[in-house]
Short mmCIF file of C-alpha atoms (C1' of nucleotides) in Angstrom, two decimals:
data_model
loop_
_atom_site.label_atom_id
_atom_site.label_comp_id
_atom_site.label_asym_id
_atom_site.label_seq_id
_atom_site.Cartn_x
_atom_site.Cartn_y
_atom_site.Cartn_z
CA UNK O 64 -10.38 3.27 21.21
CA UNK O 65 -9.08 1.84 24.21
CA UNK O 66 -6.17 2.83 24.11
CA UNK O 67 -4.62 -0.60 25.31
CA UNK O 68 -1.29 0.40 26.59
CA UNK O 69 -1.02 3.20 29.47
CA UNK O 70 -0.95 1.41 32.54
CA UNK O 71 -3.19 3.31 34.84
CA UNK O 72 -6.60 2.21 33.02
CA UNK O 73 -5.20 -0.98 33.81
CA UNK O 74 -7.25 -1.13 37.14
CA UNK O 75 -10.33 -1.61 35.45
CA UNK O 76 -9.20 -4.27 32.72
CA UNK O 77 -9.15 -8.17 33.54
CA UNK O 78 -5.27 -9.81 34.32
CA UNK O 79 -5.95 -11.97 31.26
CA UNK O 80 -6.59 -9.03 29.02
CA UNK O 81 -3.13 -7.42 30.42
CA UNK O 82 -0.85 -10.19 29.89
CA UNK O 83 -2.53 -10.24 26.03
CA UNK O 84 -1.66 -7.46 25.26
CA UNK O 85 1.53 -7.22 26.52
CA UNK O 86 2.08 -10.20 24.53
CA UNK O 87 0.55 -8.92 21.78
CA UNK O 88 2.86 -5.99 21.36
CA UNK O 89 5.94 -8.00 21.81
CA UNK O 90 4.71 -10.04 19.14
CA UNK O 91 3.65 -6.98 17.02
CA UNK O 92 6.90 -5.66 17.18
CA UNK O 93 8.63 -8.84 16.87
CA UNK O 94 6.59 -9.53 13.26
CA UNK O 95 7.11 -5.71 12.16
CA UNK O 96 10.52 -6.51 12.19
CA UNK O 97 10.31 -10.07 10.52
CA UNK O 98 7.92 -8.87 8.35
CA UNK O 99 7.03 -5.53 7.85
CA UNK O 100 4.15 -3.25 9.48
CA UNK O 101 2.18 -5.15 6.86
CA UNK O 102 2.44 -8.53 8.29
CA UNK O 103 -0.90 -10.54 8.23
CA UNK O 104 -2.90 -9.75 11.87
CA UNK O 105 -3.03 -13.71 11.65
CA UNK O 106 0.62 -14.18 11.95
CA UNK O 107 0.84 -11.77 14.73
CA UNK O 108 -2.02 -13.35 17.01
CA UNK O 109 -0.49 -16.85 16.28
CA UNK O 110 2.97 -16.09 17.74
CA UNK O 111 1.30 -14.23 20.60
CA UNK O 112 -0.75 -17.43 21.01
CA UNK O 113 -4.18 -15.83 20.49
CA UNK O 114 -7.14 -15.73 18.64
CA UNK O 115 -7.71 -12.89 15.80
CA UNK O 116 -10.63 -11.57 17.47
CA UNK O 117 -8.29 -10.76 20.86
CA UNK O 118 -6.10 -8.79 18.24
CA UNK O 119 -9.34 -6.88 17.03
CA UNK O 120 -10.78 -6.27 20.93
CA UNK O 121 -7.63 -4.61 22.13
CA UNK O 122 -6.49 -2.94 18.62
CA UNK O 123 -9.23 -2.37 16.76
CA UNK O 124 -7.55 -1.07 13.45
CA UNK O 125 -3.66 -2.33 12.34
CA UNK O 126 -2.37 1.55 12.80
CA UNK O 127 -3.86 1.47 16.54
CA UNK O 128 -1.09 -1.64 17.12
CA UNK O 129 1.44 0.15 15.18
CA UNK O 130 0.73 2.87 17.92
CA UNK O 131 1.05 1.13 20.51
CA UNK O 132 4.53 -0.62 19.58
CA UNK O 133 6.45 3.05 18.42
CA UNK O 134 4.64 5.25 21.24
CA UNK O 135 7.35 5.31 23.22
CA UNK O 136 9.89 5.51 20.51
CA UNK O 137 7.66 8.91 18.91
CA UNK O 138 7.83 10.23 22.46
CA UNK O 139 10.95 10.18 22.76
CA UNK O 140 11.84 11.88 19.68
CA UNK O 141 9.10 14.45 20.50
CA UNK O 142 11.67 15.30 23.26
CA UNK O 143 14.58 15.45 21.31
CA UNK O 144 13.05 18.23 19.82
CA UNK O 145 13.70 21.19 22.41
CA UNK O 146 16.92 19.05 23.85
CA UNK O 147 18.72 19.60 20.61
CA UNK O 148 17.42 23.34 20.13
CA UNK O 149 19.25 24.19 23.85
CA UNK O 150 22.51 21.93 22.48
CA UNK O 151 23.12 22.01 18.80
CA UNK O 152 25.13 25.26 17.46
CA UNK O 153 21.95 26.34 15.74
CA UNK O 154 18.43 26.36 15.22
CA UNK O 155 19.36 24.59 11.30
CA UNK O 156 21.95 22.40 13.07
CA UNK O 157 19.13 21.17 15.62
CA UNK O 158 16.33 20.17 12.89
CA UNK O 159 18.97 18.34 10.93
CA UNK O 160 20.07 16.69 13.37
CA UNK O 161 16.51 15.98 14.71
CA UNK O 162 14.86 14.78 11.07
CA UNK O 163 18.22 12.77 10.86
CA UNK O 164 17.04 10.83 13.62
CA UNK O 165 13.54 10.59 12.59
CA UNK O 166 14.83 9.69 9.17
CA UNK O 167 16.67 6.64 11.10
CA UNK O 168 13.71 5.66 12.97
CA UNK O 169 11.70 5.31 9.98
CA UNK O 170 14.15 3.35 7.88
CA UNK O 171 14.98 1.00 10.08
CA UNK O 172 10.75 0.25 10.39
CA UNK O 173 10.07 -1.96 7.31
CA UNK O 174 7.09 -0.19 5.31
CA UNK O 175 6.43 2.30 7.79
CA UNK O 176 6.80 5.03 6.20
CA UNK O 177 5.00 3.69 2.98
CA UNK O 178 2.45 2.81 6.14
CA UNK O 179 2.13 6.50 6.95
CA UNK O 180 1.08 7.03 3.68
CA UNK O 181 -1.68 4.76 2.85
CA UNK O 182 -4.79 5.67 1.44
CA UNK O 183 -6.23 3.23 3.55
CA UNK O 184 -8.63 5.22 5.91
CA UNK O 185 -7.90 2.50 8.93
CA UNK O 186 -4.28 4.01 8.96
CA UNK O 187 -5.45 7.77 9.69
CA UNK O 188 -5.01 7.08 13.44
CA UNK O 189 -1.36 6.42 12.28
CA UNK O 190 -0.75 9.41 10.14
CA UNK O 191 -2.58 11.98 13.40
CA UNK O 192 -0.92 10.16 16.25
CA UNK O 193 3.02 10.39 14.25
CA UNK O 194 1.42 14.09 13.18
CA UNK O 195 -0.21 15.69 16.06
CA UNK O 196 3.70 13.97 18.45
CA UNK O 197 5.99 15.70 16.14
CA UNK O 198 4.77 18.62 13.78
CA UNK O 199 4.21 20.61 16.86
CA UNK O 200 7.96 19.93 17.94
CA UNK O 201 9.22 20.32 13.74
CA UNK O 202 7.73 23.86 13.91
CA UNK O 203 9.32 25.43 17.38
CA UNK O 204 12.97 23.87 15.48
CA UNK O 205 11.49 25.64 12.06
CA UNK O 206 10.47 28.80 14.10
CA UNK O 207 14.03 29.04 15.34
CA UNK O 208 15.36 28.46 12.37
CA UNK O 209 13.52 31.57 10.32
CA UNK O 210 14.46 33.67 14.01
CA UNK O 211 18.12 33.60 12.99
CA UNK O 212 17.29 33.67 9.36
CA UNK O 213 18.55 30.05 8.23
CA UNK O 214 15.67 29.04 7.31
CA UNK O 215 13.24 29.91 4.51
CA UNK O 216 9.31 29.29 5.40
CA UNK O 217 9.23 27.40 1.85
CA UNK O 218 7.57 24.61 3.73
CA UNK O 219 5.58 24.88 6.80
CA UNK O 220 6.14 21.77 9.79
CA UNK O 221 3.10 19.74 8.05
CA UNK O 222 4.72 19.88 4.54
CA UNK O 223 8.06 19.12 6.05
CA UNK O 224 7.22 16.34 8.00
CA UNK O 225 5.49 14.84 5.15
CA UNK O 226 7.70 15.27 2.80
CA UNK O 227 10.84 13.84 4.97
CA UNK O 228 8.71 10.85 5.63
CA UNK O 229 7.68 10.82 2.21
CA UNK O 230 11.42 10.03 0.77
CA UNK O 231 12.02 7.68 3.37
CA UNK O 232 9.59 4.94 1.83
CA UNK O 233 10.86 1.89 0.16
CA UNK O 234 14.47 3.24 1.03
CA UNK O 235 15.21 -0.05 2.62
CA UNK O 236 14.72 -2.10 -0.33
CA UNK O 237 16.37 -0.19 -2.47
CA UNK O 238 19.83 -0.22 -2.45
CA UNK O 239 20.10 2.78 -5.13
CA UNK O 240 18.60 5.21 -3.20
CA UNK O 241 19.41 6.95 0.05
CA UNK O 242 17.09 8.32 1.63
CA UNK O 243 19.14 10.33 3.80
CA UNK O 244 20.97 11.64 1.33
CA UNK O 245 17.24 12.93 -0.29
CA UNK O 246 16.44 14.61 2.90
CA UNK O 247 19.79 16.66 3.19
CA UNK O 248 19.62 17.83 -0.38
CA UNK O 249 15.65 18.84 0.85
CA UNK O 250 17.33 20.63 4.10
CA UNK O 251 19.66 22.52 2.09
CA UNK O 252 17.09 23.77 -0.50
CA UNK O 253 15.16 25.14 3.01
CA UNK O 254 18.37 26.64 4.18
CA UNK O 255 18.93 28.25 1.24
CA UNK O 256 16.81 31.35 0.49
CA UNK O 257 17.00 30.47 -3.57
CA UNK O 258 13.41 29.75 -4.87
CA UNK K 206 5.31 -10.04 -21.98
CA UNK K 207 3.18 -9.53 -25.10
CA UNK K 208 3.94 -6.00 -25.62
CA UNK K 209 -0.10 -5.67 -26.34
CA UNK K 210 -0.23 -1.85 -27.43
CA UNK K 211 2.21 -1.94 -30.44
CA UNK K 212 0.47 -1.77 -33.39
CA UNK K 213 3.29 -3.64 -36.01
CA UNK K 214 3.21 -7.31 -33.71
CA UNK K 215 -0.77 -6.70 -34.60
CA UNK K 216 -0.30 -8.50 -37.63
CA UNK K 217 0.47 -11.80 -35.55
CA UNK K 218 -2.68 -11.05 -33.56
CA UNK K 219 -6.49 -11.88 -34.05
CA UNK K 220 -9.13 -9.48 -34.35
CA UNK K 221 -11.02 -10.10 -31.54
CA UNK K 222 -8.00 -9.66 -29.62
CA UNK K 223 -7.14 -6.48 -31.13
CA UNK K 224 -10.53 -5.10 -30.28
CA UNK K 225 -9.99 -6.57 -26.61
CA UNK K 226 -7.30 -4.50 -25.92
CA UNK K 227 -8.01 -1.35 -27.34
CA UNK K 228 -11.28 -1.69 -25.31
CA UNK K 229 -8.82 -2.76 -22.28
CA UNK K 230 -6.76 0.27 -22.39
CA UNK K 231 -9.96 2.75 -22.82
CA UNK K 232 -12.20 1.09 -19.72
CA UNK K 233 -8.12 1.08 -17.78
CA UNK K 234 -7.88 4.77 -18.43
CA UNK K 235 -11.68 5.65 -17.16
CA UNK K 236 -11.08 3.18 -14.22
CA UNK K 237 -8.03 5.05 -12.99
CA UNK K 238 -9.52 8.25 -13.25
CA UNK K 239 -12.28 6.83 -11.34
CA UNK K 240 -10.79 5.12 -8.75
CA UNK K 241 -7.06 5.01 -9.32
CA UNK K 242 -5.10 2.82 -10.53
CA UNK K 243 -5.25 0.20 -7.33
CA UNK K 244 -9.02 0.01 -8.90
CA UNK K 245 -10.05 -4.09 -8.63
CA UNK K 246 -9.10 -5.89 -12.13
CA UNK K 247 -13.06 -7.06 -11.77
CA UNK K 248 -13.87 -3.33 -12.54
CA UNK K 249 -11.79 -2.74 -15.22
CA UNK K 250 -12.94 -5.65 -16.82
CA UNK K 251 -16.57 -5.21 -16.30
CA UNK K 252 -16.48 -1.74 -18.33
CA UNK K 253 -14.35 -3.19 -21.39
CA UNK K 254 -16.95 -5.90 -21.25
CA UNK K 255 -14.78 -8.86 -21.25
CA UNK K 256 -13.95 -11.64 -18.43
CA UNK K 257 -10.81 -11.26 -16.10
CA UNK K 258 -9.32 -14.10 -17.61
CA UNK K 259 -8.96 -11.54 -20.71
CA UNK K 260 -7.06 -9.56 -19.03
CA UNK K 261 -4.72 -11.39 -17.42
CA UNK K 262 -3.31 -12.79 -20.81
CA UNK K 263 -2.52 -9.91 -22.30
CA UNK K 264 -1.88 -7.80 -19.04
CA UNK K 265 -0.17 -10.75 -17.02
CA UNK K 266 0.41 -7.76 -14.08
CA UNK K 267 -1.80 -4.67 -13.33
CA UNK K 268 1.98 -2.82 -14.10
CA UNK K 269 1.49 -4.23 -17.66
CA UNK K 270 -1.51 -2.17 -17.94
CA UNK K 271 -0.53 0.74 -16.05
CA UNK K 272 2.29 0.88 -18.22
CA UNK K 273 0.33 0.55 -21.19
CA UNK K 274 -1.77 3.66 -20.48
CA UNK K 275 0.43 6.09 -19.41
CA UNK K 276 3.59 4.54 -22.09
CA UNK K 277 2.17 7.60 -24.33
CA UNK K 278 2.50 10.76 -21.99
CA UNK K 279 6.45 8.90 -20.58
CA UNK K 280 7.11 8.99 -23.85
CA UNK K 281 6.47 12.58 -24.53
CA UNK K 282 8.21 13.53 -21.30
CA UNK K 283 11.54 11.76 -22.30
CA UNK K 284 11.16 13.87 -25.51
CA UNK K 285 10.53 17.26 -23.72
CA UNK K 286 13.60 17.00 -21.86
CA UNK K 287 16.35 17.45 -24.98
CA UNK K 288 13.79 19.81 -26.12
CA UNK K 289 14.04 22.41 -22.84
CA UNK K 290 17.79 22.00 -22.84
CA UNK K 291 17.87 23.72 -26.16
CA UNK K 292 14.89 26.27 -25.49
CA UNK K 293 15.17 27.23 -21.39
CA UNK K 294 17.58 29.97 -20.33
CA UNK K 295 19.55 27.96 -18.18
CA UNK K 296 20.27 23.98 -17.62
CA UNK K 297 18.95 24.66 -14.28
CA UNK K 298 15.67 26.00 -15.30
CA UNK K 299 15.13 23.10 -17.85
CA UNK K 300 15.46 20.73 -15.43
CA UNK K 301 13.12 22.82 -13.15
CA UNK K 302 10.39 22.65 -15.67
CA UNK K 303 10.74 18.80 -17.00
CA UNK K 304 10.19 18.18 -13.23
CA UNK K 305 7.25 19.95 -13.03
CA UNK K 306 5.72 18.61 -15.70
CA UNK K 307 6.53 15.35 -14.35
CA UNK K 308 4.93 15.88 -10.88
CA UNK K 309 1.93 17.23 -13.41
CA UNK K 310 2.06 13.87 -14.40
CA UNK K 311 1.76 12.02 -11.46
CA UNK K 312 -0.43 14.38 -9.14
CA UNK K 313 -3.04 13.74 -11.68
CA UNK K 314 -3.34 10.36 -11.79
CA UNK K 315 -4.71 8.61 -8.69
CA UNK K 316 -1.85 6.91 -6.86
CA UNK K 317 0.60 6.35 -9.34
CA UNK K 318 3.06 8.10 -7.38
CA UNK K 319 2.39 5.43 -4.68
CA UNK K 320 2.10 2.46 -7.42
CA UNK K 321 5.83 3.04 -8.58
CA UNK K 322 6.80 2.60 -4.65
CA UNK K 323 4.48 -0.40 -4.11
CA UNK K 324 6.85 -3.32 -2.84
CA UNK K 325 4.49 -6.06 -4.40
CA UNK K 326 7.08 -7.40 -6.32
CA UNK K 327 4.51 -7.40 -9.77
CA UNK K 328 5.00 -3.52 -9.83
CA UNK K 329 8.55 -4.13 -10.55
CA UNK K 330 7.75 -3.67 -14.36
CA UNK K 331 6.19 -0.15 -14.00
CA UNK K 332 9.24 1.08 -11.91
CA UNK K 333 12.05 -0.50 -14.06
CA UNK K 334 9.63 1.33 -17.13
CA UNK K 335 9.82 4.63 -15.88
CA UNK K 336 13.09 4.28 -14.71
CA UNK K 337 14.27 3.34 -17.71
CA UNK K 338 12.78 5.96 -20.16
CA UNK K 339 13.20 8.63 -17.79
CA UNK K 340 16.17 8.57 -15.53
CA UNK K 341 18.88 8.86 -18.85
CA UNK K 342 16.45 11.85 -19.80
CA UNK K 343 16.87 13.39 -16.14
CA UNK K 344 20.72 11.81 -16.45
CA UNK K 345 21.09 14.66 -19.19
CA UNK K 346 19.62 17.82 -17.33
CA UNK K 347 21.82 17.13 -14.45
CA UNK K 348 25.09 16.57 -16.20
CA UNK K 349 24.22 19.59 -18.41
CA UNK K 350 23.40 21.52 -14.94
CA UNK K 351 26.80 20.30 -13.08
CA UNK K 352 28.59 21.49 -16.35
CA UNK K 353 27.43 25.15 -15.75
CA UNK K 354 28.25 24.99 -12.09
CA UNK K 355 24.47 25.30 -11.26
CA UNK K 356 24.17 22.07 -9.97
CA UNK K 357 25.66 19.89 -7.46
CA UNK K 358 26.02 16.32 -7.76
CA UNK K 359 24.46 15.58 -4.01
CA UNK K 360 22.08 13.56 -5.85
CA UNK K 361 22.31 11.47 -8.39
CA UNK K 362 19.58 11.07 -11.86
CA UNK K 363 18.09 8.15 -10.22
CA UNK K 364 17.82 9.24 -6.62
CA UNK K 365 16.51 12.51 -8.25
CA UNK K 366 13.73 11.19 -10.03
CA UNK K 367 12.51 7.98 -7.04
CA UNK K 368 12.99 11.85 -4.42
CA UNK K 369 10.46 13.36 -6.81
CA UNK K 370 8.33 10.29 -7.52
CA UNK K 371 8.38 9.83 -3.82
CA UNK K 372 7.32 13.47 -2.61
CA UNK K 373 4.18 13.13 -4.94
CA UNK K 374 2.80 10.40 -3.10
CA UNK K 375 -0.65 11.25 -1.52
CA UNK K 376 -0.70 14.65 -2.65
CA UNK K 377 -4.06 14.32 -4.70
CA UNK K 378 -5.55 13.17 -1.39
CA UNK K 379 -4.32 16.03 1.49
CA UNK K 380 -4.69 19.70 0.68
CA UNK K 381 -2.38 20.90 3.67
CA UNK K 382 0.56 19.10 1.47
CA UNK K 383 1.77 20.55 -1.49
CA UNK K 384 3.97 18.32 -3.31
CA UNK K 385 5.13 20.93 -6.14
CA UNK K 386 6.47 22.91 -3.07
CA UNK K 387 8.46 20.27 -1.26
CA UNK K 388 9.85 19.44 -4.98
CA UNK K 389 10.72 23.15 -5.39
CA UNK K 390 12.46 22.89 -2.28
CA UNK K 391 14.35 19.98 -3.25
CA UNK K 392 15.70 21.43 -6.16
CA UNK K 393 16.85 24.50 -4.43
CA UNK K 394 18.70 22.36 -2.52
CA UNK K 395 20.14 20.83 -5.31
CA UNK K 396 20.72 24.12 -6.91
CA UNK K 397 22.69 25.25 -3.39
CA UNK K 398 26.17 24.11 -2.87
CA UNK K 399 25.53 23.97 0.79
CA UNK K 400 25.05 20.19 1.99
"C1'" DA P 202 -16.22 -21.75 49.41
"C1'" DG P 203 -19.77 -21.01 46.01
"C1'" DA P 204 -22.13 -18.55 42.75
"C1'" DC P 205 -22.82 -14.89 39.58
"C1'" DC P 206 -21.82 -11.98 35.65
"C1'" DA P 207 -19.26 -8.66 33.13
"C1'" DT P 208 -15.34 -9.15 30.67
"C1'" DA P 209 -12.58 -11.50 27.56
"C1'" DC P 210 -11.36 -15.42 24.56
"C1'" DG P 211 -10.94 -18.27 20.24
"C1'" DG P 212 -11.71 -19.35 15.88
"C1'" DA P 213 -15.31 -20.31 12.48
"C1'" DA P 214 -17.47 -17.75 9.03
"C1'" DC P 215 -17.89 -14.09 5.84
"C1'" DA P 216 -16.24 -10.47 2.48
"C1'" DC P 217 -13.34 -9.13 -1.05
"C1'" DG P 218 -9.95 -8.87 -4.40
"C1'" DG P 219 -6.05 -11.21 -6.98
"C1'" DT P 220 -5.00 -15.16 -9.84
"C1'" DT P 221 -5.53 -19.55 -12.23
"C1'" DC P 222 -7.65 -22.82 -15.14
"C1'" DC P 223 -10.28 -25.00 -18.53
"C1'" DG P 224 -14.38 -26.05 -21.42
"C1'" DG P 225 -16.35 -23.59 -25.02
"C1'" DT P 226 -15.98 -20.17 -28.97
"C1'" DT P 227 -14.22 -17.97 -33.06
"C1'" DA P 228 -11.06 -15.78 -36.44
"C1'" DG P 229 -8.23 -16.93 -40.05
"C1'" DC P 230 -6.98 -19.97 -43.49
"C1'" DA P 231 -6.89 -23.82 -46.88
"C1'" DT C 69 -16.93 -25.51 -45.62
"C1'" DG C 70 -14.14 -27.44 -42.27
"C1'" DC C 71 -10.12 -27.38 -39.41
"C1'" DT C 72 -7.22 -25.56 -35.82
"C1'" DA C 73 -4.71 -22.45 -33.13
"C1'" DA C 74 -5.78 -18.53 -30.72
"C1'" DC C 75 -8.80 -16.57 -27.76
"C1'" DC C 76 -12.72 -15.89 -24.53
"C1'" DG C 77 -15.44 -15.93 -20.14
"C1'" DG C 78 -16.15 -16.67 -15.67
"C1'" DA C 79 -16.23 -20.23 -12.12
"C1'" DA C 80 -13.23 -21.54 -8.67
"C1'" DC C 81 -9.47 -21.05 -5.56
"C1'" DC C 82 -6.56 -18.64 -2.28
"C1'" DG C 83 -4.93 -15.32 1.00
"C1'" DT C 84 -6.11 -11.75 4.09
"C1'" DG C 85 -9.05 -8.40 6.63
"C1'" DT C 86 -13.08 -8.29 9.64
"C1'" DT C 87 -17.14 -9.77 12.22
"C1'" DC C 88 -19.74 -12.59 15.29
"C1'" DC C 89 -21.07 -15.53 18.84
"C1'" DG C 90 -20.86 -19.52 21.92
"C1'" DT C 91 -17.68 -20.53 25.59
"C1'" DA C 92 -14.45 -19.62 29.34
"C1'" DT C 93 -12.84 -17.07 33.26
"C1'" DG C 94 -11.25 -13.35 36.46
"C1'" DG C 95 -13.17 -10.58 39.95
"C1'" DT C 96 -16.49 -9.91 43.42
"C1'" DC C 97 -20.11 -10.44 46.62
"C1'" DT C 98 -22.42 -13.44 49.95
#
DNA sequence: AGACCATACGGAACACGGTTCCGGTTAGCA
DNA sequence: TGCTAACCGGAACCGTGTTCCGTATGGTCT
């Protein structure tokens, strides 16, 4: 993997190759948004006015774009994480808050959250990267949360992060369901010691 | 839609055809146990022994014949649920264990959970199906539930049942997710007043 | 400046699965 | 037995992911 985006490897990779893949990844997102994470790699090289095979050099599997174009948006929620623990009125006030906005993030992504759960082995890299950012932050808020005793250990961070991403899919087309209203009934049963 | 499983319109129907799509259903049923039910239509085909063309006329969409195969075991499940109102201890506990048997249902077939949230618009069928047998069913439990006080009405029969469908989605295919849990959870939650 | 080559590019070609279409076949009936 | 509507099979087509390779070029060394 070559991990196409962090700037200091960029020393050793040819201008032309940089400005690709900058343009790929405005494209990338640009099409996500048009058309959903599943957009044809096609459609994305066209509008960044390259070849397929450019798209395959720098990204060699669709979740490694996908990556690339919510990196900085994981990473930031990654840091939300111990922010809200110092702010919020409790450790259960701080995770709900936090999967709120994670909830958002994901809704407002056409298909990825159904992305995060392909079968499709190419999307593993997708499911680790989204897993290894934010199940380490999901269990210090969880940890908290069973300190003060608000939360039951019903679910460990894994299950939790699974299953809130889980409910978000298809909530976007689907004006019936809301998601978010899903994943507050699922805090509440993991606030509530009942099993 | 031909409605090919009911046996009273066979009487409009040839023999050969008849034969077709009993075979059709048995090779369907194998297939998805083999290789779920996003198995190629090729496949199926090839073990009934006919030609894909076959198929397609009297399963115009692959939710034709999922529905087809599983219309049995909804069918039961719709039934069960009027039957544990009258036998459980509680409202709450019948709906407990109708939704268990439902995520029975789904964790054991290979990626039904994740066919009922496919967007590809020819899945349509299978989710209005199940919707349509099931959510009155699950309409019941609830109302029953919120009659007794035991329930709160944070959700509503349909979000309940796409939140279950939903959390059930890849759980055949990762053992550190445990989709009966993060349904047990829900349902705590929907047992709790707190939201 | 000129030349060299590792790097990168583009898009044709291939693989694969869904879907359609139509010439041939056959069950049911008179 | 012969007729016809219903049905069959699979070739062909299409869209999309993925690979491959001949060509172009940025960077560097002389």
């Amino acid at each position: 993997m070559p991990d196409p985006e962090s700037a200091p490897a960029s020393s050793r990779r040819r201008a032309d190759a940089e400005r690709n893949i900058a343009a790929l990844l405005e494209a990338a997102a640009a099409e996500f948004v048009r058309a959903g994470v599943d957009v044809p790699v096609r459609d994305v090289a066209t509008r960044a006015g390259v070849g397929v095979g450019t798209i395959y050099r720098h990204f060699p599997t669709r979740a490694d774009l996908v990556i690339a174009v919510y990196r900085h948006q994981i990473d930031s929620l990654a840091q939300r994480g111990p922010e809200l623990l110092r702010t919020a009125s409790s450790p259960s006030a701080a995770l709900t808050t936090w999967v709120d906005e994670f909830v958002d993030f994901l809704v407002t992504k056409h298909g990825l959250a159904g992305a995060l759960r392909s079968t499709d082995p190419s999307f593993d890299a997708l499911h680790t990267s989204f897993v290894s950012r934010l199940v380490p932050v999901c269990g210090e808020l969880l940890a908290a949360g069973r300190g003060t005793g608000e939360l039951t250990d019903a679910l460990g961070a894994y299950e939790l992060m699974r299953s809130v991403g889980n409910l978000c899919i298809g909530a976007e087309t689907d004006e019936r369901y809301d998601a978010r209203a899903a994943v507050a009934v699922l805090l509440a049963g993991l606030r509530s010691g009942d099993h």
